[in-house]
Structure formats: structure tokens, C-alpha cells
mmCIF file of C-alpha atoms in Angstrom:
data_model
loop_
_atom_site.group_PDB
_atom_site.id
_atom_site.type_symbol
_atom_site.label_atom_id
_atom_site.label_comp_id
_atom_site.label_asym_id
_atom_site.label_seq_id
_atom_site.Cartn_x
_atom_site.Cartn_y
_atom_site.Cartn_z
ATOM 1 C CA MET A 1 -8.769 23.181 9.118
ATOM 2 C CA THR A 2 -9.029 19.389 9.244
ATOM 3 C CA ALA A 3 -7.328 17.551 6.422
ATOM 4 C CA TYR A 4 -5.789 14.113 5.975
ATOM 5 C CA VAL A 5 -4.053 12.222 3.218
ATOM 6 C CA VAL A 6 -5.379 8.715 2.616
ATOM 7 C CA THR A 7 -2.698 6.346 1.367
ATOM 8 C CA GLY A 8 -1.977 2.629 1.546
ATOM 9 C CA THR A 9 0.093 -0.349 0.551
ATOM 10 C CA GLY A 10 -1.012 -0.193 -3.075
ATOM 11 C CA THR A 11 -3.867 -0.365 -5.536
ATOM 12 C CA GLY A 12 -6.982 -2.303 -4.593
ATOM 13 C CA VAL A 13 -6.790 -2.215 -0.794
ATOM 14 C CA GLY A 14 -9.775 0.102 -0.384
ATOM 15 C CA LYS A 15 -8.455 3.671 -0.260
ATOM 16 C CA THR A 16 -11.497 5.034 -2.096
ATOM 17 C CA PHE A 17 -13.839 2.801 -0.103
ATOM 18 C CA THR A 18 -12.343 4.066 3.167
ATOM 19 C CA THR A 19 -12.329 7.699 2.073
ATOM 20 C CA CYS A 20 -15.959 7.559 0.943
ATOM 21 C CA ALA A 21 -17.049 5.813 4.153
ATOM 22 C CA LEU A 22 -15.411 8.538 6.247
ATOM 23 C CA LEU A 23 -16.965 11.307 4.138
ATOM 24 C CA HIS A 24 -20.373 9.625 4.399
ATOM 25 C CA THR A 25 -20.131 9.470 8.190
ATOM 26 C CA ALA A 26 -18.945 13.064 8.566
ATOM 27 C CA ARG A 27 -21.785 14.323 6.379
ATOM 28 C CA GLY A 28 -24.207 12.378 8.561
ATOM 29 C CA ARG A 29 -22.877 14.310 11.545
ATOM 30 C CA GLY A 30 -23.565 17.570 9.747
ATOM 31 C CA GLN A 31 -19.960 18.331 8.825
ATOM 32 C CA GLN A 32 -18.922 19.984 5.609
ATOM 33 C CA VAL A 33 -16.702 17.587 3.692
ATOM 34 C CA ARG A 34 -14.523 17.529 0.620
ATOM 35 C CA GLY A 35 -13.058 14.434 -1.012
ATOM 36 C CA LEU A 36 -10.155 14.802 -3.428
ATOM 37 C CA LYS A 37 -8.123 12.500 -5.637
ATOM 38 C CA PRO A 38 -5.806 14.979 -7.345
ATOM 39 C CA VAL A 39 -4.139 12.341 -9.540
ATOM 40 C CA ILE A 40 -5.967 9.416 -11.136
ATOM 41 C CA SER A 41 -4.821 6.929 -13.751
ATOM 42 C CA GLY A 42 -7.090 4.495 -15.549
ATOM 43 C CA TRP A 43 -9.490 7.417 -15.964
ATOM 44 C CA ASP A 44 -12.712 6.870 -17.914
ATOM 45 C CA ALA A 45 -15.154 9.765 -17.950
ATOM 46 C CA ALA A 46 -18.051 7.377 -18.582
ATOM 47 C CA ASP A 47 -17.292 5.206 -15.530
ATOM 48 C CA ALA A 48 -19.800 6.043 -12.804
ATOM 49 C CA GLN A 49 -17.819 3.867 -10.393
ATOM 50 C CA SER A 50 -14.470 5.570 -10.890
ATOM 51 C CA ASP A 51 -12.685 6.729 -7.758
ATOM 52 C CA THR A 52 -13.383 10.336 -8.711
ATOM 53 C CA ALA A 53 -17.094 9.746 -9.305
ATOM 54 C CA GLN A 54 -17.456 7.955 -5.976
ATOM 55 C CA LEU A 55 -15.691 10.750 -4.090
ATOM 56 C CA ILE A 56 -17.979 13.338 -5.655
ATOM 57 C CA ARG A 57 -21.064 11.342 -4.607
ATOM 58 C CA ALA A 58 -19.742 10.785 -1.082
ATOM 59 C CA SER A 59 -18.929 14.476 -0.702
ATOM 60 C CA GLY A 60 -22.522 15.381 -1.578
ATOM 61 C CA SER A 61 -21.462 18.803 -2.764
ATOM 62 C CA THR A 62 -21.106 20.831 -5.921
ATOM 63 C CA GLN A 63 -17.692 19.327 -6.633
ATOM 64 C CA THR A 64 -16.877 18.602 -10.254
ATOM 65 C CA VAL A 65 -14.414 16.250 -11.884
ATOM 66 C CA GLU A 66 -12.045 19.204 -12.398
ATOM 67 C CA THR A 67 -12.166 20.249 -8.740
ATOM 68 C CA THR A 68 -11.735 16.674 -7.521
ATOM 69 C CA SER A 69 -9.139 15.171 -9.884
ATOM 70 C CA LEU A 70 -7.178 17.701 -11.914
ATOM 71 C CA TRP A 71 -4.545 15.255 -13.212
ATOM 72 C CA ARG A 72 -6.482 12.542 -15.097
ATOM 73 C CA PHE A 73 -4.828 9.940 -17.308
ATOM 74 C CA ALA A 74 -6.472 7.143 -19.272
ATOM 75 C CA ALA A 75 -3.843 4.415 -19.050
ATOM 76 C CA PRO A 76 -4.181 2.119 -15.980
ATOM 77 C CA LEU A 77 -0.493 2.503 -15.165
ATOM 78 C CA SER A 78 1.649 4.201 -12.538
ATOM 79 C CA PRO A 79 1.027 7.952 -12.661
ATOM 80 C CA HIS A 80 4.317 8.863 -14.337
ATOM 81 C CA ARG A 81 3.889 6.252 -17.102
ATOM 82 C CA ALA A 82 0.205 7.088 -17.593
ATOM 83 C CA ALA A 83 1.107 10.770 -17.938
ATOM 84 C CA ALA A 84 3.905 9.979 -20.382
ATOM 85 C CA ARG A 85 1.450 8.102 -22.611
ATOM 86 C CA GLU A 86 -0.347 11.423 -23.088
ATOM 87 C CA HIS A 87 2.881 13.434 -23.472
ATOM 88 C CA GLN A 88 2.303 15.057 -20.105
ATOM 89 C CA SER A 89 4.072 15.146 -16.745
ATOM 90 C CA ILE A 90 3.168 15.728 -13.115
ATOM 91 C CA ASP A 91 4.971 18.668 -11.539
ATOM 92 C CA LEU A 92 5.327 18.157 -7.788
ATOM 93 C CA PRO A 93 5.239 21.859 -6.762
ATOM 94 C CA ALA A 94 2.154 22.428 -8.916
ATOM 95 C CA LEU A 95 0.438 19.335 -7.509
ATOM 96 C CA THR A 96 1.261 20.366 -3.948
ATOM 97 C CA ALA A 97 0.051 23.945 -4.459
ATOM 98 C CA TRP A 98 -3.204 22.828 -6.104
ATOM 99 C CA THR A 99 -3.887 20.314 -3.339
ATOM 100 C CA ARG A 100 -3.334 22.879 -0.616
ATOM 101 C CA ALA A 101 -5.632 25.343 -2.398
ATOM 102 C CA GLN A 102 -8.500 22.827 -2.276
ATOM 103 C CA ILE A 103 -8.437 22.523 1.519
ATOM 104 C CA GLN A 104 -11.346 24.561 2.823
ATOM 105 C CA PRO A 105 -11.455 26.039 6.345
ATOM 106 C CA GLY A 106 -14.192 24.442 8.396
ATOM 107 C CA ALA A 107 -14.495 21.368 6.197
ATOM 108 C CA LEU A 108 -13.112 17.877 6.626
ATOM 109 C CA THR A 109 -10.889 17.382 3.583
ATOM 110 C CA LEU A 110 -9.720 13.888 2.679
ATOM 111 C CA ILE A 111 -7.054 13.712 -0.016
ATOM 112 C CA GLU A 112 -6.774 10.261 -1.545
ATOM 113 C CA GLY A 113 -3.418 9.351 -2.999
ATOM 114 C CA VAL A 114 -2.785 7.283 -6.094
ATOM 115 C CA GLY A 115 -1.421 3.742 -5.855
ATOM 116 C CA GLY A 116 0.771 3.045 -2.847
ATOM 117 C CA VAL A 117 3.049 5.107 -0.633
ATOM 118 C CA MET A 118 5.801 5.324 -3.244
ATOM 119 C CA ALA A 119 3.935 5.265 -6.558
ATOM 120 C CA PRO A 120 6.078 7.316 -8.983
ATOM 121 C CA LEU A 121 4.727 10.711 -10.003
ATOM 122 C CA SER A 122 7.698 11.420 -12.246
ATOM 123 C CA ASP A 123 11.117 9.910 -12.925
ATOM 124 C CA ARG A 124 12.360 11.644 -9.759
ATOM 125 C CA THR A 125 9.386 11.995 -7.420
ATOM 126 C CA THR A 126 6.869 9.695 -5.724
ATOM 127 C CA THR A 127 3.640 10.077 -3.806
ATOM 128 C CA LEU A 128 5.768 10.004 -0.654
ATOM 129 C CA ASP A 129 7.446 13.246 -1.752
ATOM 130 C CA TRP A 130 4.017 14.781 -2.306
ATOM 131 C CA MET A 131 2.764 13.708 1.116
ATOM 132 C CA ALA A 132 5.933 15.025 2.757
ATOM 133 C CA ALA A 133 5.489 18.366 0.989
ATOM 134 C CA LEU A 134 1.903 18.614 2.249
ATOM 135 C CA GLY A 135 2.888 17.584 5.785
ATOM 136 C CA LEU A 136 -0.645 16.443 6.660
ATOM 137 C CA PRO A 137 -1.546 13.553 8.959
ATOM 138 C CA VAL A 138 -2.085 10.237 7.208
ATOM 139 C CA ILE A 139 -4.872 7.682 7.232
ATOM 140 C CA PHE A 140 -3.208 4.444 6.149
ATOM 141 C CA VAL A 141 -5.190 1.701 4.389
ATOM 142 C CA THR A 142 -4.193 -1.921 3.920
ATOM 143 C CA GLY A 143 -5.811 -5.289 3.225
ATOM 144 C CA SER A 144 -5.938 -8.677 4.915
ATOM 145 C CA TYR A 145 -4.221 -10.507 2.051
ATOM 146 C CA LEU A 146 -1.243 -12.831 2.528
ATOM 147 C CA GLY A 147 1.844 -10.606 2.546
ATOM 148 C CA THR A 148 0.105 -7.596 4.050
ATOM 149 C CA LEU A 149 2.299 -7.578 7.165
ATOM 150 C CA SER A 150 5.525 -6.960 5.266
ATOM 151 C CA HIS A 151 3.898 -4.542 2.806
ATOM 152 C CA THR A 152 2.249 -2.566 5.606
ATOM 153 C CA LEU A 153 5.307 -2.346 7.841
ATOM 154 C CA THR A 154 7.538 -1.353 4.934
ATOM 155 C CA ALA A 155 5.148 1.424 3.913
ATOM 156 C CA LEU A 156 4.773 2.644 7.501
ATOM 157 C CA ALA A 157 8.561 2.747 7.878
ATOM 158 C CA ALA A 158 8.806 4.918 4.760
ATOM 159 C CA LEU A 159 6.180 7.319 6.111
ATOM 160 C CA HIS A 160 7.913 7.475 9.495
ATOM 161 C CA ALA A 161 11.285 8.154 7.876
ATOM 162 C CA ARG A 162 9.831 11.270 6.247
ATOM 163 C CA GLY A 163 8.360 12.499 9.515
ATOM 164 C CA LEU A 164 4.721 11.885 8.600
ATOM 165 C CA ASN A 165 2.175 11.284 11.340
ATOM 166 C CA VAL A 166 -0.022 8.227 10.803
ATOM 167 C CA ALA A 167 -3.220 9.135 12.629
ATOM 168 C CA ALA A 168 -5.175 5.987 11.801
ATOM 169 C CA LEU A 169 -4.809 2.571 10.187
ATOM 170 C CA VAL A 170 -7.685 0.817 8.434
ATOM 171 C CA MET A 171 -7.401 -2.831 7.416
ATOM 172 C CA ASN A 172 -10.083 -3.763 4.888
ATOM 173 C CA GLU A 173 -10.923 -7.432 4.499
ATOM 174 C CA THR A 174 -9.542 -8.818 1.250
ATOM 175 C CA HIS A 175 -12.002 -10.993 -0.668
ATOM 176 C CA GLY A 176 -10.783 -14.569 -1.080
ATOM 177 C CA SER A 177 -7.697 -14.169 1.097
ATOM 178 C CA ALA A 178 -6.116 -17.274 2.628
ATOM 179 C CA VAL A 179 -5.742 -15.199 5.786
ATOM 180 C CA THR A 180 -8.768 -14.113 7.797
ATOM 181 C CA LEU A 181 -9.254 -10.493 8.741
ATOM 182 C CA ASP A 182 -8.774 -11.291 12.423
ATOM 183 C CA GLU A 183 -5.582 -13.251 11.757
ATOM 184 C CA ALA A 184 -4.112 -10.461 9.648
ATOM 185 C CA MET A 185 -4.954 -7.782 12.196
ATOM 186 C CA GLN A 186 -3.636 -9.856 15.097
ATOM 187 C CA GLY A 187 -0.382 -10.417 13.246
ATOM 188 C CA LEU A 188 0.018 -6.709 12.606
ATOM 189 C CA ALA A 189 -1.179 -5.439 15.989
ATOM 190 C CA PRO A 190 2.093 -5.711 17.991
ATOM 191 C CA PHE A 191 3.886 -3.546 15.420
ATOM 192 C CA ILE A 192 1.398 -0.655 15.210
ATOM 193 C CA THR A 193 0.757 0.242 18.845
ATOM 194 C CA GLN A 194 2.048 3.759 18.155
ATOM 195 C CA ILE A 195 -0.845 4.473 15.759
ATOM 196 C CA PRO A 196 -3.690 5.993 17.816
ATOM 197 C CA LEU A 197 -6.611 4.592 15.804
ATOM 198 C CA ARG A 198 -6.560 1.044 14.416
ATOM 199 C CA ILE A 199 -9.609 -0.696 12.994
ATOM 200 C CA ALA A 200 -10.471 -3.736 10.873
ATOM 201 C CA GLN A 201 -13.347 -3.479 8.397
ATOM 202 C CA PRO A 202 -15.140 -6.696 7.322
ATOM 203 C CA LEU A 203 -16.378 -7.061 3.755
ATOM 204 C CA VAL A 204 -19.615 -5.184 3.038
ATOM 205 C CA SER A 205 -21.383 -4.344 -0.205
ATOM 206 C CA SER A 206 -21.073 -0.557 0.076
ATOM 207 C CA TRP A 207 -19.120 2.100 1.908
ATOM 208 C CA CYS A 208 -22.484 3.210 3.312
ATOM 209 C CA GLU A 209 -22.455 -0.028 5.346
ATOM 210 C CA ALA A 210 -18.863 0.152 6.582
ATOM 211 C CA GLU A 211 -19.721 0.399 10.269
ATOM 212 C CA ALA A 212 -16.178 -0.149 11.567
ATOM 213 C CA ILE A 213 -14.909 2.756 9.476
ATOM 214 C CA HIS A 214 -17.950 4.864 10.398
ATOM 215 C CA ALA A 215 -16.938 4.512 14.052
ATOM 216 C CA LEU A 216 -13.484 5.922 13.348
ATOM 217 C CA GLU A 217 -13.344 9.371 14.961
ATOM 218 C CA ILE A 218 -10.861 11.422 12.998
#
């Protein structure tokens, strides 16, 4: 069994982009793959570019919306507030059990989180609690925006405090940032030497073209 959780500093840093690029590469090598986003907010069934829709395409399998994202909420809010809008809640044991059940022996399974490392799932639990319950290695995604160093190091410290293994770090170039990708990665580099795999991905038009991520051997 090979499974990872993909998380990051927050929304918009390229978690789905990174996950899809890794799935695309693994499929090209002949691997069986499975991309999951168990919880999604801002859900629109008609959106062909939703995170869920992209993961299904990248997986190239018979996955459905229901087997990719079971907890779907329309409001573009934190998961616990989006769920509350629909008079629902996210139960951590149920989420953990469902996620584990989707991991298939012999397949590379990438489980994309929602929001950042500590996005609330309920009034008492966060995505960090979910990741800790799963106990899987983490692929951490960040951007090259101004402020990324503090955000990244804070998130990594939270993961480390819960005993989670960060197997790889991907920095995606942030469009329009005052900081270049190289500058951001150089500033972060001295603090992440303990992470085995560290790559910087320049801006490209599609995850099919993300060569830096494609070279990441997970």
C-alpha cells in the first residue's frame, strides 16, 4: 500500500494541481492510482474544473464524485461552517474510516486535504486531527508568495508536533508574487533540510506540464 496525504499552507497554493500532476506521472509509469478529496467546500456539480472533477480526470479510472468526495458542501467556507450551512456536520471517526477504506492495495492513493493544515472540520477538530488519525506520510504544498516562509514553517511545526512524517515539499510559483520562486525557495531551504524531497515548480498552464513535480519520486 502506498498512500499519502497532500496538505499545505492554505487554499490556493496548488494542492489539487500537485496531486493531479503526481497522479498523471504515476499513470504514465503504468501504476494504478487513486485521487481522493474526501471533503470539499465550494462544491458545484456543474463545475468541470472543481478539485473533485480534476482528480477524477487525473486518476483516469472509474471513480465517481461519490467515491472521490463524499462530504460535499456548496458554501465556499471552512469545512465546519460550510457543513453548518446545510445543517450537517463532519464526524472525524467516520471521515477517517471512510478515507482508510478507499486506500486500495497496489495503487498509489493520494488524499488531498481541504484548506490548510488546521482548517476546522468541526468546532473541536481540524484537518490536522484527521491527518494524525490516518498516520500517513505527508506531501506538503506551499506557494512562493510573500509570507510563505512563516506560513510554511508554522504549518510544518504543527505537523511535526503531531508526529507526522513530511515526505516531500512542493513549492508552486505564485502568480504575481513580489518574491520570485527561486528567492522563496532559497529563503526556505535552510529550514527544511530534514524533508527528503524538496522541489520548486514554475508556473505552467496545466498539471500535465508540471515537469518539476513529475520528477518527484514518491
